[in-house]
Amino acid sequence: MAEKINVLFLWKPGDKLIVYLKSGLKDLRNIEFNFIDKEVTEEETTKLYSSADIIIGWRPSEEHIKDAKNVKLFINPGAGVKHLMNLFKELNKERKIVLVNGHGNSYFTAQHGVALLLSLMNKVVSHHNWMKEGKWRLGDEAAVSIPLRNRKIGLLGYGAINKKIHKFLSGFDVEFHILKRSWDESDKKNSNKKYLPSQLEDFLKQIDTLIIALPDTDETNNLIAEKELKLLGETSLIVNIARGEVINQESLYDALKNKKILGAAIDVWYNYQPEEIDGQKYPYDSTKFPFHELDNVILSPHRAASPLNDLQRWDEVIENIKKFAEGKKDFLNIVDIERGY
């Protein structure tokens, strides 16, 4: 009989998800699920960590995972692992724990990115609000749509999300430019215009629509600031579904306010624990940079990954557990600890 594999969830998933996961792993009889929730004692938590072979969750207890000597695979089930980098750099000095970054939400994030772009270009929010006020058919003089035809789409980052956005937008008469960390032999079939990080300036000069789907790392923090926004130009549009810090907050606000760019649709922000002021919370410095007062921006509350209850987003978790059980090492979406993604 195969040796038991303990899979520890750092929360208690809903019943439907548990059934879905077990169904996907039904051919593996040696998988055991354990969960940590509010009812689990500190002593029980210590034992669960210690016996775990695989841990699934967003924020592990640093104290417990340091003592969890059996753990070989940690699955972060959502995009974004910056908060785990220091911990796993330390852990991997003494032992090898593979860190995996979940991309199960990539379809919905890509869908939301396209929705933001089209809403921005067709002024959907403005016309919706006017209709709610009883203002019927204000027309092009109030807010004219921006044609997507012949736009030069720049995909900054070309992972799971922007690959899907590329596919979704390919039915339009647009031109694609793609900047990614590296290109290899398998990319030869990609006939679009290709760029490396060292060619960022040239990339920005060639496009008029920038869609950002990059991880938040030391290399990408403030990657787009005043100089880069100026290179994009006054007819340019930006969609950011990556991390707020990829675009400098002050530079973005200034570019929008002073019409240095045409518009932006933003789902990711700068302060995720904003102070409440007069019953309102804004995930940015609302005193210096009141994005909500601008008429050329669409504000989205970091909800591109919705719906969270979609079960298919867990298929890659199932696949990685299967690989572990089969003794394979080619897990999906392994994180390069040194590079931060």
mmCIF file of C-alpha atoms in Angstrom:
data_model
loop_
_atom_site.group_PDB
_atom_site.id
_atom_site.type_symbol
_atom_site.label_atom_id
_atom_site.label_comp_id
_atom_site.label_asym_id
_atom_site.label_seq_id
_atom_site.Cartn_x
_atom_site.Cartn_y
_atom_site.Cartn_z
ATOM 1 C CA MET A 1 0.000 0.000 0.000
ATOM 2 C CA ALA A 2 1.278 3.462 -0.928
ATOM 3 C CA GLU A 3 2.511 5.647 1.912
ATOM 4 C CA LYS A 4 -0.063 8.130 3.180
ATOM 5 C CA ILE A 5 0.225 11.726 1.940
ATOM 6 C CA ASN A 6 -1.051 14.364 4.355
ATOM 7 C CA VAL A 7 -2.465 17.487 2.710
ATOM 8 C CA LEU A 8 -3.039 20.356 5.133
ATOM 9 C CA PHE A 9 -5.396 23.222 4.291
ATOM 10 C CA LEU A 10 -4.804 26.358 6.368
ATOM 11 C CA TRP A 11 -8.545 27.017 6.420
ATOM 12 C CA LYS A 12 -11.711 24.932 6.190
ATOM 13 C CA PRO A 13 -12.889 24.864 2.553
ATOM 14 C CA GLY A 14 -16.602 24.684 1.852
ATOM 15 C CA ASP A 15 -18.234 21.294 1.464
ATOM 16 C CA LYS A 16 -18.612 21.647 -2.327
ATOM 17 C CA LEU A 17 -14.903 22.352 -2.749
ATOM 18 C CA ILE A 18 -13.906 19.420 -0.549
ATOM 19 C CA VAL A 19 -16.122 17.092 -2.583
ATOM 20 C CA TYR A 20 -14.668 18.510 -5.840
ATOM 21 C CA LEU A 21 -11.075 18.044 -4.664
ATOM 22 C CA LYS A 22 -11.691 14.508 -3.434
ATOM 23 C CA SER A 23 -13.472 13.637 -6.666
ATOM 24 C CA GLY A 24 -10.495 14.860 -8.677
ATOM 25 C CA LEU A 25 -8.174 12.713 -6.551
ATOM 26 C CA LYS A 26 -10.431 9.660 -6.294
ATOM 27 C CA ASP A 27 -7.868 7.378 -7.934
ATOM 28 C CA LEU A 28 -5.383 8.140 -5.152
ATOM 29 C CA ARG A 29 -6.361 6.193 -2.049
ATOM 30 C CA ASN A 30 -3.464 7.437 0.077
ATOM 31 C CA ILE A 31 -4.424 11.132 0.222
ATOM 32 C CA GLU A 32 -5.609 12.456 3.583
ATOM 33 C CA PHE A 33 -7.039 15.953 4.007
ATOM 34 C CA ASN A 34 -6.641 17.947 7.222
ATOM 35 C CA PHE A 35 -7.900 21.438 7.995
ATOM 36 C CA ILE A 36 -7.077 24.271 10.362
ATOM 37 C CA ASP A 37 -9.975 26.438 11.442
ATOM 38 C CA LYS A 38 -11.043 28.401 14.521
ATOM 39 C CA GLU A 39 -11.874 25.241 16.454
ATOM 40 C CA VAL A 40 -8.397 23.691 16.102
ATOM 41 C CA THR A 41 -6.260 24.147 19.225
ATOM 42 C CA GLU A 42 -2.661 25.338 19.213
ATOM 43 C CA GLU A 43 -1.467 21.853 20.126
ATOM 44 C CA GLU A 44 -3.491 20.320 17.288
ATOM 45 C CA THR A 45 -2.175 22.956 14.867
ATOM 46 C CA THR A 46 1.402 22.035 15.743
ATOM 47 C CA LYS A 47 0.685 18.352 15.087
ATOM 48 C CA LEU A 48 -1.065 19.059 11.782
ATOM 49 C CA TYR A 49 1.853 21.137 10.508
ATOM 50 C CA SER A 50 4.356 18.515 11.663
ATOM 51 C CA SER A 51 2.614 15.672 9.827
ATOM 52 C CA ALA A 52 1.886 17.596 6.611
ATOM 53 C CA ASP A 53 3.553 16.641 3.332
ATOM 54 C CA ILE A 54 1.719 19.318 1.330
ATOM 55 C CA ILE A 55 0.378 22.598 2.693
ATOM 56 C CA ILE A 56 -2.235 24.664 0.857
ATOM 57 C CA GLY A 57 -2.989 28.231 1.932
ATOM 58 C CA TRP A 58 -2.101 31.884 1.671
ATOM 59 C CA ARG A 59 -0.344 32.803 4.906
ATOM 60 C CA PRO A 60 1.284 30.001 6.890
ATOM 61 C CA SER A 61 2.333 30.382 10.496
ATOM 62 C CA GLU A 62 6.063 31.096 10.341
ATOM 63 C CA GLU A 63 6.642 29.397 13.678
ATOM 64 C CA HIS A 64 4.799 26.230 12.700
ATOM 65 C CA ILE A 65 6.100 25.851 9.175
ATOM 66 C CA LYS A 66 9.690 26.153 10.388
ATOM 67 C CA ASP A 67 9.077 23.061 12.501
ATOM 68 C CA ALA A 68 7.132 21.224 9.788
ATOM 69 C CA LYS A 69 10.016 19.050 8.634
ATOM 70 C CA ASN A 70 7.940 16.772 6.365
ATOM 71 C CA VAL A 71 6.608 19.530 4.112
ATOM 72 C CA LYS A 72 7.897 19.244 0.551
ATOM 73 C CA LEU A 73 5.312 21.301 -1.351
ATOM 74 C CA PHE A 74 3.525 24.535 -0.449
ATOM 75 C CA ILE A 75 0.683 25.611 -2.736
ATOM 76 C CA ASN A 76 -0.377 29.260 -2.608
ATOM 77 C CA PRO A 77 -3.814 28.977 -4.273
ATOM 78 C CA GLY A 78 -3.974 32.579 -5.478
ATOM 79 C CA ALA A 79 -1.747 34.783 -7.599
ATOM 80 C CA GLY A 80 0.831 36.828 -5.712
ATOM 81 C CA VAL A 81 3.600 35.383 -3.543
ATOM 82 C CA LYS A 82 5.623 38.437 -2.559
ATOM 83 C CA HIS A 83 4.475 38.073 1.049
ATOM 84 C CA LEU A 84 6.038 34.589 1.151
ATOM 85 C CA MET A 85 9.446 35.355 -0.344
ATOM 86 C CA ASN A 86 11.469 36.131 2.781
ATOM 87 C CA LEU A 87 10.030 33.158 4.634
ATOM 88 C CA PHE A 88 10.775 30.665 1.873
ATOM 89 C CA LYS A 89 14.238 32.047 1.224
ATOM 90 C CA GLU A 90 14.983 31.349 4.874
ATOM 91 C CA LEU A 91 13.352 27.915 4.862
ATOM 92 C CA ASN A 92 15.189 26.800 1.744
ATOM 93 C CA LYS A 93 18.588 27.524 3.257
ATOM 94 C CA GLU A 94 18.272 24.272 5.201
ATOM 95 C CA ARG A 95 15.797 22.193 3.194
ATOM 96 C CA LYS A 96 13.916 22.203 -0.069
ATOM 97 C CA ILE A 97 10.266 23.219 -0.085
ATOM 98 C CA VAL A 98 8.795 23.782 -3.526
ATOM 99 C CA LEU A 99 6.597 26.887 -3.593
ATOM 100 C CA VAL A 100 3.806 26.928 -6.158
ATOM 101 C CA ASN A 101 1.838 30.020 -7.147
ATOM 102 C CA GLY A 102 -1.778 29.424 -8.114
ATOM 103 C CA HIS A 103 -3.063 30.594 -11.482
ATOM 104 C CA GLY A 104 -6.532 29.117 -11.202
ATOM 105 C CA ASN A 105 -8.026 32.612 -11.220
ATOM 106 C CA SER A 106 -6.368 33.581 -14.496
ATOM 107 C CA TYR A 107 -9.463 33.074 -16.676
ATOM 108 C CA PHE A 108 -11.594 35.425 -14.589
ATOM 109 C CA THR A 109 -8.812 37.958 -14.182
ATOM 110 C CA ALA A 110 -8.346 38.003 -17.955
ATOM 111 C CA GLN A 111 -12.094 38.307 -18.473
ATOM 112 C CA HIS A 112 -12.218 41.231 -16.054
ATOM 113 C CA GLY A 113 -9.274 42.892 -17.770
ATOM 114 C CA VAL A 114 -11.066 42.800 -21.114
ATOM 115 C CA ALA A 115 -14.286 44.030 -19.485
ATOM 116 C CA LEU A 116 -12.424 46.967 -17.956
ATOM 117 C CA LEU A 117 -10.839 47.864 -21.280
ATOM 118 C CA LEU A 118 -14.122 47.789 -23.205
ATOM 119 C CA SER A 119 -15.978 49.651 -20.454
ATOM 120 C CA LEU A 120 -13.303 52.338 -20.490
ATOM 121 C CA MET A 121 -13.383 52.649 -24.270
ATOM 122 C CA ASN A 122 -17.184 52.674 -24.564
ATOM 123 C CA LYS A 123 -17.765 54.951 -21.555
ATOM 124 C CA VAL A 124 -20.178 52.374 -20.159
ATOM 125 C CA VAL A 125 -20.009 53.621 -16.562
ATOM 126 C CA SER A 126 -20.650 57.259 -17.483
ATOM 127 C CA HIS A 127 -23.690 56.484 -19.624
ATOM 128 C CA HIS A 128 -25.018 54.070 -17.012
ATOM 129 C CA ASN A 129 -24.818 56.746 -14.317
ATOM 130 C CA TRP A 130 -26.499 59.339 -16.533
ATOM 131 C CA MET A 131 -29.354 56.966 -17.278
ATOM 132 C CA LYS A 132 -29.835 56.329 -13.565
ATOM 133 C CA GLU A 133 -30.195 60.086 -13.199
ATOM 134 C CA GLY A 134 -32.864 60.102 -15.909
ATOM 135 C CA LYS A 135 -30.623 61.664 -18.529
ATOM 136 C CA TRP A 136 -31.598 59.934 -21.750
ATOM 137 C CA ARG A 137 -29.171 59.599 -24.650
ATOM 138 C CA LEU A 138 -26.739 62.409 -23.984
ATOM 139 C CA GLY A 139 -24.773 61.119 -26.956
ATOM 140 C CA ASP A 140 -21.260 61.533 -28.239
ATOM 141 C CA GLU A 141 -20.932 65.099 -27.050
ATOM 142 C CA ALA A 142 -21.084 63.885 -23.459
ATOM 143 C CA ALA A 143 -18.863 60.831 -23.832
ATOM 144 C CA VAL A 144 -17.781 59.431 -27.169
ATOM 145 C CA SER A 145 -16.580 55.840 -27.520
ATOM 146 C CA ILE A 146 -12.972 55.117 -28.430
ATOM 147 C CA PRO A 147 -12.590 52.695 -31.354
ATOM 148 C CA LEU A 148 -10.735 49.487 -30.556
ATOM 149 C CA ARG A 149 -10.081 48.922 -34.247
ATOM 150 C CA ASN A 150 -6.404 49.402 -35.202
ATOM 151 C CA ARG A 151 -5.286 49.790 -31.592
ATOM 152 C CA LYS A 152 -1.759 48.627 -30.757
ATOM 153 C CA ILE A 153 -2.173 46.452 -27.679
ATOM 154 C CA GLY A 154 0.861 46.109 -25.423
ATOM 155 C CA LEU A 155 0.821 43.078 -23.138
ATOM 156 C CA LEU A 156 3.229 43.784 -20.283
ATOM 157 C CA GLY A 157 3.895 40.340 -18.894
ATOM 158 C CA TYR A 158 2.866 37.210 -20.747
ATOM 159 C CA GLY A 159 1.861 34.649 -18.185
ATOM 160 C CA ALA A 160 -1.454 32.868 -17.749
ATOM 161 C CA ILE A 161 -3.523 36.079 -17.582
ATOM 162 C CA ASN A 162 -2.197 38.056 -20.537
ATOM 163 C CA LYS A 163 -2.069 34.940 -22.701
ATOM 164 C CA LYS A 164 -5.810 34.610 -22.178
ATOM 165 C CA ILE A 165 -6.377 38.334 -22.786
ATOM 166 C CA HIS A 166 -4.419 37.938 -26.018
ATOM 167 C CA LYS A 167 -6.781 35.148 -27.040
ATOM 168 C CA PHE A 168 -9.916 37.077 -26.015
ATOM 169 C CA LEU A 169 -8.907 40.200 -27.969
ATOM 170 C CA SER A 170 -7.606 38.385 -31.048
ATOM 171 C CA GLY A 171 -10.979 38.640 -32.769
ATOM 172 C CA PHE A 172 -10.644 42.408 -32.974
ATOM 173 C CA ASP A 173 -8.648 44.229 -35.622
ATOM 174 C CA VAL A 174 -5.741 45.035 -33.333
ATOM 175 C CA GLU A 175 -1.980 44.649 -33.322
ATOM 176 C CA PHE A 176 -0.202 42.939 -30.430
ATOM 177 C CA HIS A 177 3.140 43.793 -28.874
ATOM 178 C CA ILE A 178 4.371 41.521 -26.070
ATOM 179 C CA LEU A 179 7.019 42.133 -23.429
ATOM 180 C CA LYS A 180 8.048 39.207 -21.247
ATOM 181 C CA ARG A 181 11.009 38.266 -19.084
ATOM 182 C CA SER A 182 12.528 35.904 -21.637
ATOM 183 C CA TRP A 183 11.791 34.216 -24.959
ATOM 184 C CA ASP A 184 12.839 30.711 -25.932
ATOM 185 C CA GLU A 185 12.712 28.378 -28.923
ATOM 186 C CA SER A 186 9.073 27.471 -28.290
ATOM 187 C CA ASP A 187 8.129 31.141 -28.823
ATOM 188 C CA LYS A 188 9.217 31.171 -32.466
ATOM 189 C CA LYS A 189 5.661 30.458 -33.573
ATOM 190 C CA ASN A 190 4.551 33.665 -31.872
ATOM 191 C CA SER A 191 4.429 36.089 -34.795
ATOM 192 C CA ASN A 192 3.603 39.150 -32.690
ATOM 193 C CA LYS A 193 6.183 41.821 -31.994
ATOM 194 C CA LYS A 194 8.323 40.618 -29.097
ATOM 195 C CA TYR A 195 10.303 42.587 -26.504
ATOM 196 C CA LEU A 196 12.514 41.933 -23.485
ATOM 197 C CA PRO A 197 12.567 44.009 -20.255
ATOM 198 C CA SER A 198 15.601 45.931 -21.543
ATOM 199 C CA GLN A 199 13.406 47.120 -24.442
ATOM 200 C CA LEU A 200 10.661 48.621 -22.275
ATOM 201 C CA GLU A 201 11.048 52.124 -23.733
ATOM 202 C CA ASP A 202 10.763 50.933 -27.318
ATOM 203 C CA PHE A 203 7.788 48.754 -26.333
ATOM 204 C CA LEU A 204 5.954 51.727 -24.833
ATOM 205 C CA LYS A 205 6.685 53.940 -27.843
ATOM 206 C CA GLN A 206 5.082 51.415 -30.194
ATOM 207 C CA ILE A 207 1.776 50.894 -28.370
ATOM 208 C CA ASP A 208 -1.290 52.929 -27.414
ATOM 209 C CA THR A 209 -3.025 50.451 -25.101
ATOM 210 C CA LEU A 210 -1.111 48.962 -22.172
ATOM 211 C CA ILE A 211 -2.433 45.926 -20.285
ATOM 212 C CA ILE A 212 -0.366 45.093 -17.210
ATOM 213 C CA ALA A 213 -0.321 41.570 -15.801
ATOM 214 C CA LEU A 214 3.010 41.378 -13.987
ATOM 215 C CA PRO A 215 3.898 40.059 -10.532
ATOM 216 C CA ASP A 216 4.899 42.512 -7.815
ATOM 217 C CA THR A 217 8.648 42.083 -7.355
ATOM 218 C CA ASP A 218 11.616 44.368 -6.720
ATOM 219 C CA GLU A 219 12.092 44.461 -10.498
ATOM 220 C CA THR A 220 8.520 45.551 -11.277
ATOM 221 C CA ASN A 221 7.912 47.992 -8.413
ATOM 222 C CA ASN A 222 7.395 51.473 -9.913
ATOM 223 C CA LEU A 223 8.248 50.067 -13.329
ATOM 224 C CA ILE A 224 5.809 52.525 -14.897
ATOM 225 C CA ALA A 225 6.304 56.106 -13.732
ATOM 226 C CA GLU A 226 6.371 59.627 -15.223
ATOM 227 C CA LYS A 227 8.890 58.858 -17.972
ATOM 228 C CA GLU A 228 7.111 55.693 -19.099
ATOM 229 C CA LEU A 229 3.671 57.326 -19.091
ATOM 230 C CA LYS A 230 5.022 60.137 -21.245
ATOM 231 C CA LEU A 231 6.316 57.557 -23.737
ATOM 232 C CA LEU A 232 2.817 56.081 -23.996
ATOM 233 C CA GLY A 233 1.394 59.448 -24.983
ATOM 234 C CA GLU A 234 -1.884 61.366 -24.862
ATOM 235 C CA THR A 235 -3.944 58.819 -26.824
ATOM 236 C CA SER A 236 -2.959 55.883 -24.641
ATOM 237 C CA LEU A 237 -5.079 53.712 -22.362
ATOM 238 C CA ILE A 238 -3.946 51.594 -19.421
ATOM 239 C CA VAL A 239 -5.515 48.563 -17.769
ATOM 240 C CA ASN A 240 -3.803 47.364 -14.589
ATOM 241 C CA ILE A 241 -4.861 43.964 -13.228
ATOM 242 C CA ALA A 242 -1.445 43.140 -11.757
ATOM 243 C CA ARG A 243 -0.441 45.020 -8.616
ATOM 244 C CA GLY A 244 -0.872 48.687 -7.864
ATOM 245 C CA GLU A 245 2.815 49.237 -7.134
ATOM 246 C CA VAL A 246 3.786 48.416 -10.722
ATOM 247 C CA ILE A 247 2.609 51.961 -11.593
ATOM 248 C CA ASN A 248 3.829 54.874 -9.499
ATOM 249 C CA GLN A 249 0.783 56.303 -7.745
ATOM 250 C CA GLU A 250 1.657 60.002 -8.073
ATOM 251 C CA SER A 251 2.708 59.650 -11.710
ATOM 252 C CA LEU A 252 -0.493 57.813 -12.632
ATOM 253 C CA TYR A 253 -2.728 60.386 -10.960
ATOM 254 C CA ASP A 254 -0.848 63.278 -12.574
ATOM 255 C CA ALA A 255 -1.026 61.652 -16.022
ATOM 256 C CA LEU A 256 -4.780 61.119 -15.727
ATOM 257 C CA LYS A 257 -5.581 64.512 -14.223
ATOM 258 C CA ASN A 258 -3.523 66.449 -16.746
ATOM 259 C CA LYS A 259 -4.606 64.292 -19.708
ATOM 260 C CA LYS A 260 -1.095 63.066 -20.399
ATOM 261 C CA ILE A 261 -2.793 59.751 -21.104
ATOM 262 C CA LEU A 262 -6.334 59.268 -22.341
ATOM 263 C CA GLY A 263 -7.623 57.013 -19.586
ATOM 264 C CA ALA A 264 -7.076 54.065 -17.261
ATOM 265 C CA ALA A 265 -9.022 51.181 -15.742
ATOM 266 C CA ILE A 266 -7.529 50.017 -12.456
ATOM 267 C CA ASP A 267 -8.343 46.940 -10.382
ATOM 268 C CA VAL A 268 -5.295 46.973 -8.085
ATOM 269 C CA TRP A 269 -4.288 49.667 -5.599
ATOM 270 C CA TYR A 270 -1.831 51.041 -3.076
ATOM 271 C CA ASN A 271 -3.356 50.731 0.384
ATOM 272 C CA TYR A 272 -5.430 47.689 1.273
ATOM 273 C CA GLN A 273 -6.157 48.841 4.815
ATOM 274 C CA PRO A 274 -7.374 52.383 4.185
ATOM 275 C CA GLU A 275 -8.450 54.613 7.028
ATOM 276 C CA GLU A 276 -12.143 55.459 7.029
ATOM 277 C CA ILE A 277 -12.782 59.166 6.543
ATOM 278 C CA ASP A 278 -16.372 60.439 6.777
ATOM 279 C CA GLY A 279 -17.652 56.928 6.201
ATOM 280 C CA GLN A 280 -15.559 56.440 3.068
ATOM 281 C CA LYS A 281 -12.533 54.274 2.330
ATOM 282 C CA TYR A 282 -10.263 54.680 -0.655
ATOM 283 C CA PRO A 283 -7.367 52.272 -1.365
ATOM 284 C CA TYR A 284 -5.008 55.112 -2.268
ATOM 285 C CA ASP A 285 -3.906 58.457 -0.834
ATOM 286 C CA SER A 286 -7.237 60.181 -1.428
ATOM 287 C CA THR A 287 -6.071 63.552 -0.076
ATOM 288 C CA LYS A 288 -3.157 63.867 -2.498
ATOM 289 C CA PHE A 289 -4.416 61.698 -5.326
ATOM 290 C CA PRO A 290 -8.239 61.639 -5.446
ATOM 291 C CA PHE A 291 -8.660 59.212 -8.346
ATOM 292 C CA HIS A 292 -12.404 59.076 -7.650
ATOM 293 C CA GLU A 293 -12.772 62.697 -8.760
ATOM 294 C CA LEU A 294 -11.396 62.010 -12.244
ATOM 295 C CA ASP A 295 -13.639 61.365 -15.244
ATOM 296 C CA ASN A 296 -11.153 59.317 -17.288
ATOM 297 C CA VAL A 297 -10.637 56.406 -14.925
ATOM 298 C CA ILE A 298 -12.621 53.292 -14.029
ATOM 299 C CA LEU A 299 -12.168 52.182 -10.431
ATOM 300 C CA SER A 300 -12.467 48.476 -9.621
ATOM 301 C CA PRO A 301 -12.053 47.089 -6.052
ATOM 302 C CA HIS A 302 -9.530 44.298 -6.748
ATOM 303 C CA ARG A 303 -12.232 41.862 -7.786
ATOM 304 C CA ALA A 304 -10.853 40.505 -11.071
ATOM 305 C CA ALA A 305 -10.540 37.006 -9.599
ATOM 306 C CA SER A 306 -14.284 36.732 -8.921
ATOM 307 C CA PRO A 307 -16.091 34.350 -8.550
ATOM 308 C CA LEU A 308 -14.146 32.741 -5.721
ATOM 309 C CA ASN A 309 -16.531 29.776 -5.615
ATOM 310 C CA ASP A 310 -15.692 28.606 -9.131
ATOM 311 C CA LEU A 311 -14.533 25.019 -8.686
ATOM 312 C CA GLN A 312 -12.531 24.685 -11.897
ATOM 313 C CA ARG A 313 -10.000 27.175 -10.568
ATOM 314 C CA TRP A 314 -8.826 24.328 -8.275
ATOM 315 C CA ASP A 315 -7.954 21.966 -11.131
ATOM 316 C CA GLU A 316 -4.283 22.928 -11.057
ATOM 317 C CA VAL A 317 -4.164 22.228 -7.297
ATOM 318 C CA ILE A 318 -5.533 18.759 -7.993
ATOM 319 C CA GLU A 319 -2.959 18.294 -10.757
ATOM 320 C CA ASN A 320 -0.081 19.284 -8.466
ATOM 321 C CA ILE A 321 -1.209 16.901 -5.727
ATOM 322 C CA LYS A 322 -1.332 14.130 -8.329
ATOM 323 C CA LYS A 323 2.186 14.962 -9.480
ATOM 324 C CA PHE A 324 3.418 14.860 -5.888
ATOM 325 C CA ALA A 325 1.772 11.477 -5.312
ATOM 326 C CA GLU A 326 3.388 10.119 -8.487
ATOM 327 C CA GLY A 327 6.821 11.328 -7.430
ATOM 328 C CA LYS A 328 7.033 13.915 -10.208
ATOM 329 C CA LYS A 329 8.825 17.248 -9.825
ATOM 330 C CA ASP A 330 7.373 19.211 -12.754
ATOM 331 C CA PHE A 331 4.721 20.999 -10.717
ATOM 332 C CA LEU A 332 2.589 23.665 -12.362
ATOM 333 C CA ASN A 333 3.671 27.262 -11.673
ATOM 334 C CA ILE A 334 6.788 26.700 -9.555
ATOM 335 C CA VAL A 335 8.084 29.938 -8.039
ATOM 336 C CA ASP A 336 11.699 30.994 -8.568
ATOM 337 C CA ILE A 337 12.500 31.958 -4.975
ATOM 338 C CA GLU A 338 15.506 34.088 -5.928
ATOM 339 C CA ARG A 339 13.640 36.079 -8.559
ATOM 340 C CA GLY A 340 10.517 36.405 -6.456
ATOM 341 C CA TYR A 341 8.068 34.815 -8.887
#
